[in-house]
Short mmCIF file of C-alpha atoms (C1' of nucleotides) in Angstrom, two decimals:
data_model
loop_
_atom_site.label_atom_id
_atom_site.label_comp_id
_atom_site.label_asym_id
_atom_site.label_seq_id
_atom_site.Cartn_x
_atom_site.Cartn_y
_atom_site.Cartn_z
CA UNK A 124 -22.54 -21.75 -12.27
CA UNK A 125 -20.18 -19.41 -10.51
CA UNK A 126 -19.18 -16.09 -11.12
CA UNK A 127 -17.44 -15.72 -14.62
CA UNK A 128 -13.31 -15.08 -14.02
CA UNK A 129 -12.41 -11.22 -14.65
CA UNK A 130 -10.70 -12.81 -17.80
CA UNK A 131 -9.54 -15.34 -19.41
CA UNK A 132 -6.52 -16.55 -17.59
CA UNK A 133 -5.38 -18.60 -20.01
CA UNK A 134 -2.05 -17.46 -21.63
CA UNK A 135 -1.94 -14.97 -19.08
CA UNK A 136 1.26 -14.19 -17.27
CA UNK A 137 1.09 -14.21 -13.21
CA UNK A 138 3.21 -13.24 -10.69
CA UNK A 139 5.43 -11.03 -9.98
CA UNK A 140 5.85 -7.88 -12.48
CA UNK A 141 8.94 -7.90 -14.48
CA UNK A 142 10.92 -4.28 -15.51
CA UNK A 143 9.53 -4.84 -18.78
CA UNK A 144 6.01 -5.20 -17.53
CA UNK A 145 6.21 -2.06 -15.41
CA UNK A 146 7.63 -0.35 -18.16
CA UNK A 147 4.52 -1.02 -20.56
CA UNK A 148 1.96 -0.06 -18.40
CA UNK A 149 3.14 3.28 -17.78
CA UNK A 150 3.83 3.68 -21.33
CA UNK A 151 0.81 2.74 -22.50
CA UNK A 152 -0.79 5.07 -19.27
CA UNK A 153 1.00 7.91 -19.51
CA UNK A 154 -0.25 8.26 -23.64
CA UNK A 155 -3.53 6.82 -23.13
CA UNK A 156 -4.50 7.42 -19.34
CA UNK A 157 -6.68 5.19 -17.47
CA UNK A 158 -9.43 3.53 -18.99
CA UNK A 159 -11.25 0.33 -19.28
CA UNK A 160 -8.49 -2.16 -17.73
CA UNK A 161 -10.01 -4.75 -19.14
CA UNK A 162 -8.62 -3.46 -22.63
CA UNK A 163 -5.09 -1.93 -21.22
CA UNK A 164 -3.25 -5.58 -21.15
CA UNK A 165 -4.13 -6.38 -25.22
CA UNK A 166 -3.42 -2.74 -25.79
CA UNK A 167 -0.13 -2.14 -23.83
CA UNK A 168 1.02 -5.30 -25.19
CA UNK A 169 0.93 -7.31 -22.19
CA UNK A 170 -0.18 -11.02 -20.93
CA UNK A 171 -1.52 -9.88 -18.17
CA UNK A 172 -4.97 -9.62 -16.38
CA UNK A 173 -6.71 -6.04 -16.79
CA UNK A 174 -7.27 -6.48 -12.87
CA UNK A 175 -3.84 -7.24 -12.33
CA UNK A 176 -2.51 -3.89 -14.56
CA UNK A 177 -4.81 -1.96 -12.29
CA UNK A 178 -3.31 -3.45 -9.17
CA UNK A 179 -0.17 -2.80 -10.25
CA UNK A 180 -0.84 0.62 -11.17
CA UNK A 181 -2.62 1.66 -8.29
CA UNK A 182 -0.65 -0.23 -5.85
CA UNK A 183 2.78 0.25 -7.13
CA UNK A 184 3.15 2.03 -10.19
CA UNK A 185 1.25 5.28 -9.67
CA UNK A 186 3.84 8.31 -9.29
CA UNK A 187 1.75 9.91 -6.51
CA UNK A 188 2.67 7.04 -4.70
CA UNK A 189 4.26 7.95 -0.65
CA UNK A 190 6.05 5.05 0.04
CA UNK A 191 8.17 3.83 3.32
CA UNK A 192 7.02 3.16 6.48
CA UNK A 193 4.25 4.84 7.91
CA UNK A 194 4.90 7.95 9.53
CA UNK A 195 3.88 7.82 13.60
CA UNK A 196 0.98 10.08 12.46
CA UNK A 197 -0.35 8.25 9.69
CA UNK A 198 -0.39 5.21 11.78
CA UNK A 199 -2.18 7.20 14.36
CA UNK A 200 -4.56 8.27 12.06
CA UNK A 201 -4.82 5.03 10.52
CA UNK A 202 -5.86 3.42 14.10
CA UNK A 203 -8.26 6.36 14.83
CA UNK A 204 -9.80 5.98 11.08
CA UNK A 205 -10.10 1.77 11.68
CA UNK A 206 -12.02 2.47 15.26
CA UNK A 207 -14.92 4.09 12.90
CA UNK A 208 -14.49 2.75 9.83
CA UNK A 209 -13.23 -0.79 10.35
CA UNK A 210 -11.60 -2.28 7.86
CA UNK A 211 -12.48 -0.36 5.02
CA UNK A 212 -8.96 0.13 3.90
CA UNK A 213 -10.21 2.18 0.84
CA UNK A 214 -11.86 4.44 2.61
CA UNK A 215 -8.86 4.68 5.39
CA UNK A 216 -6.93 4.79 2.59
CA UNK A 217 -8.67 8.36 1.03
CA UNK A 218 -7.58 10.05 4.20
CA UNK A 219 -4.00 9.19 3.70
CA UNK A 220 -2.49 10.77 0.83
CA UNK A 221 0.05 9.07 -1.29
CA UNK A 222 -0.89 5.67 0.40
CA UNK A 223 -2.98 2.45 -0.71
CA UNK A 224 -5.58 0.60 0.35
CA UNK A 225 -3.07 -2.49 0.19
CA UNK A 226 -0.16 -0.58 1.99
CA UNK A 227 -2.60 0.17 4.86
CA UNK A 228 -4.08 -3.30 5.12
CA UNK A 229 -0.35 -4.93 5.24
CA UNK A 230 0.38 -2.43 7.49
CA UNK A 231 -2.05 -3.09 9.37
CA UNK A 232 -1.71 -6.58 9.77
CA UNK A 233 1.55 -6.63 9.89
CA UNK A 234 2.75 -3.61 12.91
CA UNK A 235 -0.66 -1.99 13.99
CA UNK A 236 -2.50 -5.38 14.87
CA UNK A 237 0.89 -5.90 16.97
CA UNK A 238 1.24 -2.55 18.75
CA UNK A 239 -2.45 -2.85 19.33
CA UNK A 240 -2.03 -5.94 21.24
CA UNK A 241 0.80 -5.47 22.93
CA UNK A 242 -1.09 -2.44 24.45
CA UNK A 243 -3.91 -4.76 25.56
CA UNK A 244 -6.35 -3.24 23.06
CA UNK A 245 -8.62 -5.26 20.27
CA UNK A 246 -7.61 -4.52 17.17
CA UNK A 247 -10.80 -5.60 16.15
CA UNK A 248 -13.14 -3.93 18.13
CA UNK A 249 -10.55 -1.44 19.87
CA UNK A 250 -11.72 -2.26 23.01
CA UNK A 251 -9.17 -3.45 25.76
CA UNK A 252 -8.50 -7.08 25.88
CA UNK A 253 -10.00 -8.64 28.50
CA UNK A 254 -8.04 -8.59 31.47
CA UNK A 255 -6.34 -11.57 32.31
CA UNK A 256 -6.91 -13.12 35.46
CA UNK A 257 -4.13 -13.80 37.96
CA UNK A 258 -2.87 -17.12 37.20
CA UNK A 259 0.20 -16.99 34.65
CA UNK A 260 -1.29 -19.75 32.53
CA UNK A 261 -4.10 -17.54 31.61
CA UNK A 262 -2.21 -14.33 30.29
CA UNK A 263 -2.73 -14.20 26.68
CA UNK A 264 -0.39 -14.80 24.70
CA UNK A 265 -2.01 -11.40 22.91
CA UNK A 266 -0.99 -8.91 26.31
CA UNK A 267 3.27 -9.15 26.76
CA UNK A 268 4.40 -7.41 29.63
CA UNK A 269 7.10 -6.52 28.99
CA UNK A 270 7.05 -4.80 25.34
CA UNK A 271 4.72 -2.29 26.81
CA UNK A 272 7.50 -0.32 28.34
CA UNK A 273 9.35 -0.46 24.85
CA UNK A 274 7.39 -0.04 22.38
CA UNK A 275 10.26 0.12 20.19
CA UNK A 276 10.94 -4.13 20.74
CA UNK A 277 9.20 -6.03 17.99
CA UNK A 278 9.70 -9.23 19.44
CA UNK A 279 6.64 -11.21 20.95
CA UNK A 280 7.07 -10.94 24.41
CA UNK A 281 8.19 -13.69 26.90
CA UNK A 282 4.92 -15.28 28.11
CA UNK A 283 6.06 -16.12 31.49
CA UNK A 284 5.98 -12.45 32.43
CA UNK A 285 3.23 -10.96 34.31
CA UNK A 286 0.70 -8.22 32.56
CA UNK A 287 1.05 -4.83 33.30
CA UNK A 288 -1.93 -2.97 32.90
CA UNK A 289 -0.69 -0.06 34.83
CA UNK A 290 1.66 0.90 32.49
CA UNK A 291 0.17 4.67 31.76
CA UNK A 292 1.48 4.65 28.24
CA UNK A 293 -0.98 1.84 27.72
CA UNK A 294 -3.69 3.07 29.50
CA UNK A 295 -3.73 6.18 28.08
CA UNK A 296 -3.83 4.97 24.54
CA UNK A 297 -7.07 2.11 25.91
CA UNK A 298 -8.53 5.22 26.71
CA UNK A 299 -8.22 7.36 24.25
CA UNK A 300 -9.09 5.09 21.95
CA UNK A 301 -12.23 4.38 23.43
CA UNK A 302 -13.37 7.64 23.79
CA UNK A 303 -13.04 8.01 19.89
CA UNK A 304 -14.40 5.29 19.50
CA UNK A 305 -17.50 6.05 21.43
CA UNK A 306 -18.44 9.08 20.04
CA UNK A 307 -17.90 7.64 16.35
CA UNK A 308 -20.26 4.74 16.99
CA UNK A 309 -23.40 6.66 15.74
CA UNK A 310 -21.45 8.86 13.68
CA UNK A 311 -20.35 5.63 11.44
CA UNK A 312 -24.02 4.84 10.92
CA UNK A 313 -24.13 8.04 9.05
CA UNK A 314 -21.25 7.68 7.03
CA UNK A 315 -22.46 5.62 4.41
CA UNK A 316 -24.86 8.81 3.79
CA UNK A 317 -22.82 11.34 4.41
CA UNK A 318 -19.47 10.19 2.67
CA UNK A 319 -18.76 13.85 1.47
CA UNK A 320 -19.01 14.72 5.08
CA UNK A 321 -16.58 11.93 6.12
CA UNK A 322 -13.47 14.02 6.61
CA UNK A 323 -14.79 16.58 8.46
CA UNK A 324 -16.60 14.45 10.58
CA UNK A 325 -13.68 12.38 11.70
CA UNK A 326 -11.87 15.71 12.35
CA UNK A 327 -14.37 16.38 14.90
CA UNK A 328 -14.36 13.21 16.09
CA UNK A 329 -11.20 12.87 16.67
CA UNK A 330 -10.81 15.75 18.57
CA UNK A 331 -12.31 13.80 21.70
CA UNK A 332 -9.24 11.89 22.03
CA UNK A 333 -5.68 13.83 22.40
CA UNK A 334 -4.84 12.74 18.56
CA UNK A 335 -6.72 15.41 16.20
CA UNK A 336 -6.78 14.85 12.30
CA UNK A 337 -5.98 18.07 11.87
CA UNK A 338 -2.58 17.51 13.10
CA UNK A 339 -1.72 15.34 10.24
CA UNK A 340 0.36 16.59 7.79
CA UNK A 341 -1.36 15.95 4.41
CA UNK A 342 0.72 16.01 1.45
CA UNK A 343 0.15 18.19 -1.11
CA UNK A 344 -0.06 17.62 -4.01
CA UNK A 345 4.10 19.41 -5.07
CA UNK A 346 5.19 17.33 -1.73
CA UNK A 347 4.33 14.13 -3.37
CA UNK A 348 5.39 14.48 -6.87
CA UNK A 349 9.24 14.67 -6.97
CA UNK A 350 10.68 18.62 -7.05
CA UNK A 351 12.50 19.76 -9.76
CA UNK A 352 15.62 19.12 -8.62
CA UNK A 353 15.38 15.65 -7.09
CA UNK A 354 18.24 13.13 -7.98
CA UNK A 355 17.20 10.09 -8.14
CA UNK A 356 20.47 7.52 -7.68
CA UNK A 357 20.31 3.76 -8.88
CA UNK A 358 20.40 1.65 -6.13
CA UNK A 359 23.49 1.06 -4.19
CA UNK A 360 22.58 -2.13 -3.33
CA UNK A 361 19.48 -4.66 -4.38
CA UNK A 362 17.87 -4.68 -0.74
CA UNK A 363 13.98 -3.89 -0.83
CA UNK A 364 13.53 -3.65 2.18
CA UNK A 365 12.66 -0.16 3.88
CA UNK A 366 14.83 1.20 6.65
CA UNK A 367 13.69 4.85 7.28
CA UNK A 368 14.50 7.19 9.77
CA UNK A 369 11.33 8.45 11.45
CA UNK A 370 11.55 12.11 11.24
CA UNK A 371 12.11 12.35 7.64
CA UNK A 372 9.39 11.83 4.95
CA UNK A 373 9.59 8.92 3.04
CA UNK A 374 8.73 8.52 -0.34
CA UNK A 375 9.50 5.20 -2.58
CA UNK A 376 9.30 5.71 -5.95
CA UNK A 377 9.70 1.84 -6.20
CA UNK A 378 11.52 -1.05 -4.69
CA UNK A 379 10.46 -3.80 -6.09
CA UNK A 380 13.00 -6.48 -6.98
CA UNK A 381 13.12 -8.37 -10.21
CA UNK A 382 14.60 -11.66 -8.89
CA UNK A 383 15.09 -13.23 -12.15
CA UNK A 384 16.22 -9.93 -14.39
CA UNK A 385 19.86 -9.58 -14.57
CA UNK A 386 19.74 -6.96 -17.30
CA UNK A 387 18.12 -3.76 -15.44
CA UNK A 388 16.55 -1.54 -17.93
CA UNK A 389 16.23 2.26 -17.72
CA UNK A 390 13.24 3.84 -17.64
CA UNK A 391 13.00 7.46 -19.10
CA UNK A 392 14.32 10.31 -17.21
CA UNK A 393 11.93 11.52 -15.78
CA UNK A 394 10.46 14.88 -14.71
CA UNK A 395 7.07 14.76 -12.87
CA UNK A 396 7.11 18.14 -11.54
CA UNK A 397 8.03 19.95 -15.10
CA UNK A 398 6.78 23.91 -14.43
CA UNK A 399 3.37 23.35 -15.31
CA UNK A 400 3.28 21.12 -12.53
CA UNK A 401 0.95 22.44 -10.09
CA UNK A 402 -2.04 21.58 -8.54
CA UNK A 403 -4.52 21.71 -11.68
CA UNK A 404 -1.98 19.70 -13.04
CA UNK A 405 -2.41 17.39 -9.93
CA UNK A 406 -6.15 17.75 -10.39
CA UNK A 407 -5.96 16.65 -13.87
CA UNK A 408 -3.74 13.92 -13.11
CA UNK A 409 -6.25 12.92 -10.47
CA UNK A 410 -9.22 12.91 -13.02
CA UNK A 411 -7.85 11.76 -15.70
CA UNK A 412 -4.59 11.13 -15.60
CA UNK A 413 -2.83 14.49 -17.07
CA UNK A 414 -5.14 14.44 -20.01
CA UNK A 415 -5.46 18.02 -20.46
CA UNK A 416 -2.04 18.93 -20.28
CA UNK A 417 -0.65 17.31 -23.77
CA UNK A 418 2.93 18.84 -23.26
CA UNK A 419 3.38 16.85 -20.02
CA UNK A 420 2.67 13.68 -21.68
CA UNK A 421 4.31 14.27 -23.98
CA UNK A 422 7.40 15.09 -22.24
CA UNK A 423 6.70 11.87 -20.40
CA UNK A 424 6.18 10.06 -23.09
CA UNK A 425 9.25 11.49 -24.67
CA UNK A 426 10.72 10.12 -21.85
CA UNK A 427 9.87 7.17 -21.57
CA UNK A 428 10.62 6.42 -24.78
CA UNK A 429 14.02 7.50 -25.25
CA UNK A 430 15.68 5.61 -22.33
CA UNK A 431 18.95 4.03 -24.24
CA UNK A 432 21.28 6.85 -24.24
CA UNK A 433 21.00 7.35 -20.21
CA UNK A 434 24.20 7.52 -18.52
CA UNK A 435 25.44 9.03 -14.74
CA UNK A 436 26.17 12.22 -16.20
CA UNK A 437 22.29 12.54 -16.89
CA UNK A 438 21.75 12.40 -13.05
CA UNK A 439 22.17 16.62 -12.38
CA UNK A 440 19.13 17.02 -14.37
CA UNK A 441 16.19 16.58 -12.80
CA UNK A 442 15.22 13.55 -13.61
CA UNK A 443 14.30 10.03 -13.33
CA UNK A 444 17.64 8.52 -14.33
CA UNK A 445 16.52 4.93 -13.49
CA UNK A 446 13.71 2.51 -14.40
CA UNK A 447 11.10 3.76 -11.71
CA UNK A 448 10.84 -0.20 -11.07
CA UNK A 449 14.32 -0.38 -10.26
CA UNK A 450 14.98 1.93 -7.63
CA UNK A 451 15.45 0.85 -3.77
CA UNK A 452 13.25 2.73 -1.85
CA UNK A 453 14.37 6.19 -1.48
CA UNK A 454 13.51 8.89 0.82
CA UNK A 455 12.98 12.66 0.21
CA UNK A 456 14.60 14.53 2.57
CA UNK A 457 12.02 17.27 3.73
CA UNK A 458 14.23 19.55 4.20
CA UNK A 459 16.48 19.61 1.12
CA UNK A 460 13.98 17.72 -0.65
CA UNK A 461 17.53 15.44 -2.15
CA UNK A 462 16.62 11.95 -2.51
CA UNK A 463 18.84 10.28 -0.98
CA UNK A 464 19.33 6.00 -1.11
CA UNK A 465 18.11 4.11 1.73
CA UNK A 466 20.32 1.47 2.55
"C1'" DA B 238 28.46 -21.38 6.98
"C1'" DA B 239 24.24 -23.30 6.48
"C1'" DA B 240 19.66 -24.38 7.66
"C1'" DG B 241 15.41 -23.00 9.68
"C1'" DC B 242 12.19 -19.68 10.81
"C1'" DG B 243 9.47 -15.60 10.80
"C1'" DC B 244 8.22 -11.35 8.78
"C1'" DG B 245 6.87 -8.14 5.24
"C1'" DC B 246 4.69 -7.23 1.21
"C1'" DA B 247 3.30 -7.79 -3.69
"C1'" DA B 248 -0.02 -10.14 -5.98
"C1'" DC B 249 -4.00 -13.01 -6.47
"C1'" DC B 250 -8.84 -14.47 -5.61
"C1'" DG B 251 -13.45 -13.93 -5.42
"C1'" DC B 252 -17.28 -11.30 -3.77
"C1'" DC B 253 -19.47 -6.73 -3.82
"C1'" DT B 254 -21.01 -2.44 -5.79
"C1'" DC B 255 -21.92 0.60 -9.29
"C1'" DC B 256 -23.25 1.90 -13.74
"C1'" DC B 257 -25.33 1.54 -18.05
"C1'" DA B 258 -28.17 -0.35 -21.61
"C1'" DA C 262 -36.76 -2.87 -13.07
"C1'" DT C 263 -33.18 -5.76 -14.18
"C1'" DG C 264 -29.25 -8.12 -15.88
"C1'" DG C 265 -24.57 -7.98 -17.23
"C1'" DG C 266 -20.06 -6.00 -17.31
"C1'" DA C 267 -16.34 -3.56 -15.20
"C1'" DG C 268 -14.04 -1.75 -11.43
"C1'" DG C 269 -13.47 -1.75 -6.38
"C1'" DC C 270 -12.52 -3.92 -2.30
"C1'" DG C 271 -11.02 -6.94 1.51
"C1'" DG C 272 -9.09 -11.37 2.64
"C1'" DT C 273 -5.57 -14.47 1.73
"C1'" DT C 274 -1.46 -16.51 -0.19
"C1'" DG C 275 3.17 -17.30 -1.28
"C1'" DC C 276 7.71 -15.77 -2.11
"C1'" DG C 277 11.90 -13.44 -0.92
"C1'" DC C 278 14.75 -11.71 2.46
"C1'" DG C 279 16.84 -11.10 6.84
"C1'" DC C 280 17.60 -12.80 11.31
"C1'" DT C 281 18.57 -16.47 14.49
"C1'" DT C 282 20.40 -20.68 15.90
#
DNA sequence: AAAGCGCGCAACCGCCTCCCA
DNA sequence: ATGGGAGGCGGTTGCGCGCTT
């Protein structure tokens, strides 16, 4: 006999999430926080896996959420945190506020694993790829040439060209990355003692390369909930896709598309960062999900539920003035902190 | 313009770990 | 000490979209 299934999937609803979907959950989370996801699908009224809510929560849903494409220092960090911790995207995850364990694992498969190769390292072990011997026929397919001098290009790389390992851009990230590495090797062993340790242990780790944790600029807590005065605009047009300038930070609220919903429903207006908003708020919201501050969810709630009579002129008011799950990304401008569309 | 292809990412699957009775 | 349940986690899949031909 195998393992039992997580539930009983039959009746259950898979795939993709639809408006109405998204907009249940964080109903039914907002009034009742997060507890026992086995029970939130029967109670929130949906047909879906408890496991799947929670996915969807944390993955998606969660308002805490930084979204976009990984800033050049989170991906740093993200390659220094792999070297020790492998791929424990959780625990990468931890040390990268705002982001998920899932974001970081696509991520990672999808650009890191790349960049990594193309600079002759392992992505697995983060050790440089064997060199390849003279003969063209034996250059991996894994080492281009030529992309090493633009890191920029995302195309694979011509195979006919010749290897350059003496590109300094790529030898200087092989090395740092195995000096890090080196002096994490016994350091790892600890961690699965020491896990309150972890973060400053890493930040002394990764002081032996040129890339220190320390340079990394967490978010707090106010950066990732949406200010006061953020706008958030409905989508001027349906793409999901993320196109984000690099020096700005980027936070999604949500992008998802609803292929087969014609009818887009709004979602409350919505004002995460009400005055009480600070960080015992955040701490709350991190323990249990704002349960100590009634007047928030309630607002919320109030919110949410009242999400018929929403029109443009609504917009000036510091709010959510869009069904969270039907908003193209969006990026904060850290400077004005406007939310502006990304097209 | 249309078809094919590749990429990115949300979601699923199933094993692992933790906690509690 | 142990067995079961629930959540956590990492690997994988499949779909949608954009780019190329």
């Amino acid at each position: 006999m195998g393992r039992q299934p997580c539930c009983d999937k039959v009746g259950l609803k898979q795939g993709p999430w639809t408006a109405e979907e998204d907009k249940k959950l964080i109903n039914f989370i907002l009034t009742n926080g997060q507890c026992c996801w086995r029970a939130v699908p029967k109670l929130a009224g949906l047909l879906r896996c408890g496991k799947s809510c929670r996915l969807r929560w944390t993955n998606y849903l969660r308002p805490d959420l930084k979204r976009g494409l990984l800033s050049e220092y989170e991906e740093k960090m993200v390659i220094d945190l792999h070297a020790q911790l492998g791929n424990r995207w959780s625990k990468i995850a931890s040390h990268l506020p705002g982001r998920t364990d899932n974001e970081i694992k696509n991520h990672w498969n999808t650009h890191i694993k790349k960049k990594l190769k193309k600079m002759g390292i392992d992505p697995l072990t983060h050790k440089p790829l064997p060199l390849p011997t003279s003969s063209t026929e034996q250059q991996s397919p894994l080492l281009p040439s030529a992309l090493v001098n633009e890191p920029s290009q995302t195309r694979e790389n011509s195979p006919s060209k010749p290897m350059e390992y003496q590109n300094s851009e790529s030898i200087e990230v092989v090395n740092e990355t195995i000096s890090i590495q080196s002096s994490s090797i016994t350091e790892v062993a600890k961690d699965e003692q020491e896990d309150g340790e972890e973060s400053t242990m890493i930040a002394k780790e990764s002081q032996v390369g040129d890339f220190c944790t320390d340079e990394v600029p967490l978010i707090e807590p106010h950066e990732i909930m949406l200010p006061n005065d953020v706008n958030i605009l409905p989508p001027l047009s349906s793409s999901s896709s993320s196109s984000s300038t690099s020096s700005n930070y980027n936070i999604t609220i949500c992008n998802q598309n609803y292929a087969h919903e014609e009818q887009h429903q709004f979602l409350p207006s919505f004002d995460w960062c009400s005055s009480s908003f600070d960080s015992t708020t955040y701490s709350n919201f991190e323990a249990g999900f704002w349960d100590d501050d009634d007047e928030f969810i309630n607002s919320l709630s109030m919110l949410i539920n009242d999400c018929d009579e929403i029109d443009t002129t609504t917009r000036n008011d510091a709010t959510f003035t869009q069904d969270l799950t039907q908003c193209s990304r969006m990026l904060i401008d850290d400077d004005t902190w406007k939310f502006e569309q990304l097209l």
